[in-house]
Short mmCIF file of C-alpha atoms in Angstrom, two decimals:
data_model
loop_
_atom_site.label_atom_id
_atom_site.label_comp_id
_atom_site.label_asym_id
_atom_site.label_seq_id
_atom_site.Cartn_x
_atom_site.Cartn_y
_atom_site.Cartn_z
CA MET A 1 237.61 53.01 102.91
CA ALA A 2 238.49 51.06 106.03
CA LEU A 3 235.66 50.02 108.29
CA SER A 4 235.57 50.66 112.03
CA VAL A 5 233.07 51.20 114.82
CA ASP A 6 232.95 54.81 113.59
CA SER A 7 231.46 53.66 110.28
CA LYS A 8 227.76 54.16 109.73
CA ILE A 9 225.48 51.16 110.16
CA LYS A 10 224.42 51.31 106.50
CA GLU A 11 228.07 51.02 105.40
CA LEU A 12 228.76 48.13 107.75
CA LYS A 13 225.69 46.23 106.53
CA LYS A 14 227.03 46.38 102.95
CA ASN A 15 230.08 44.31 103.94
CA GLU A 16 229.42 40.62 104.52
CA LYS A 17 232.46 40.17 106.77
CA ALA A 18 231.47 43.15 108.91
CA VAL A 19 227.97 41.73 109.32
CA GLU A 20 229.46 38.39 110.44
CA ILE A 21 231.73 40.08 112.99
CA ILE A 22 228.98 42.21 114.51
CA SER A 23 226.34 39.47 114.38
CA ALA A 24 228.58 37.22 116.47
CA VAL A 25 228.14 39.66 119.37
CA SER A 26 224.80 41.17 118.41
CA PRO A 27 222.70 38.50 116.63
CA GLY A 28 219.93 40.87 115.52
CA PHE A 29 222.29 43.18 113.64
CA SER A 30 221.41 41.86 110.21
CA THR A 31 217.87 40.63 110.85
CA ASP A 32 216.15 43.06 113.23
CA PRO A 33 213.79 45.32 111.23
CA GLN A 34 214.40 48.17 113.69
CA MET A 35 217.97 48.43 112.41
CA LYS A 36 216.56 50.38 109.47
CA LEU A 37 215.81 53.20 111.90
CA VAL A 38 219.45 53.60 112.96
CA GLN A 39 221.28 53.21 109.63
CA SER A 40 222.60 56.77 109.72
CA LEU A 41 224.23 56.28 113.15
CA THR A 42 227.76 55.05 113.62
CA PHE A 43 228.13 51.67 115.28
CA ARG A 44 229.89 53.39 118.20
CA LYS A 45 226.88 55.68 118.72
CA LEU A 46 224.48 52.75 118.50
CA CYS A 47 226.49 50.94 121.18
CA SER A 48 226.17 53.93 123.50
CA PHE A 49 222.49 53.05 123.99
CA PRO A 50 221.85 50.59 126.85
CA GLN A 51 219.64 48.44 124.61
CA ALA A 52 222.69 47.53 122.51
CA ASP A 53 224.16 45.63 125.47
CA ILE A 54 227.71 45.88 124.10
CA THR A 55 230.54 46.29 126.60
CA PRO A 56 233.47 48.65 125.94
CA GLU A 57 235.71 45.60 125.65
CA GLN A 58 233.44 44.04 123.03
CA LEU A 59 233.39 47.34 121.15
CA GLU A 60 237.21 47.43 121.09
CA GLU A 61 237.34 43.83 119.86
CA ILE A 62 234.79 44.53 117.11
CA ASP A 63 236.72 47.67 116.09
CA ALA A 64 239.97 45.72 115.75
CA LYS A 65 238.27 43.02 113.66
CA LEU A 66 236.54 45.57 111.42
CA LYS A 67 239.81 47.41 110.81
CA ALA A 68 241.44 44.10 109.83
CA ILE A 69 238.96 43.51 106.99
CA GLU A 70 240.58 43.87 103.60
CA ASP A 71 238.47 44.90 100.65
#
């Protein structure tokens, strides 16, 4: 299944390339213990919270990179 910003956090964290892509913009993605609380959310939903501090442009860029990942 292709990854995108509409994938759940727990699915994204299973893919090393996805973690690298997201961590480049959001360094705590793979290390912040609070991420366990939001694993059932999609990345898009997580980014809708102001604490995420992800711009719409960054979200689009991340989405394109995630969709380009080949399994």
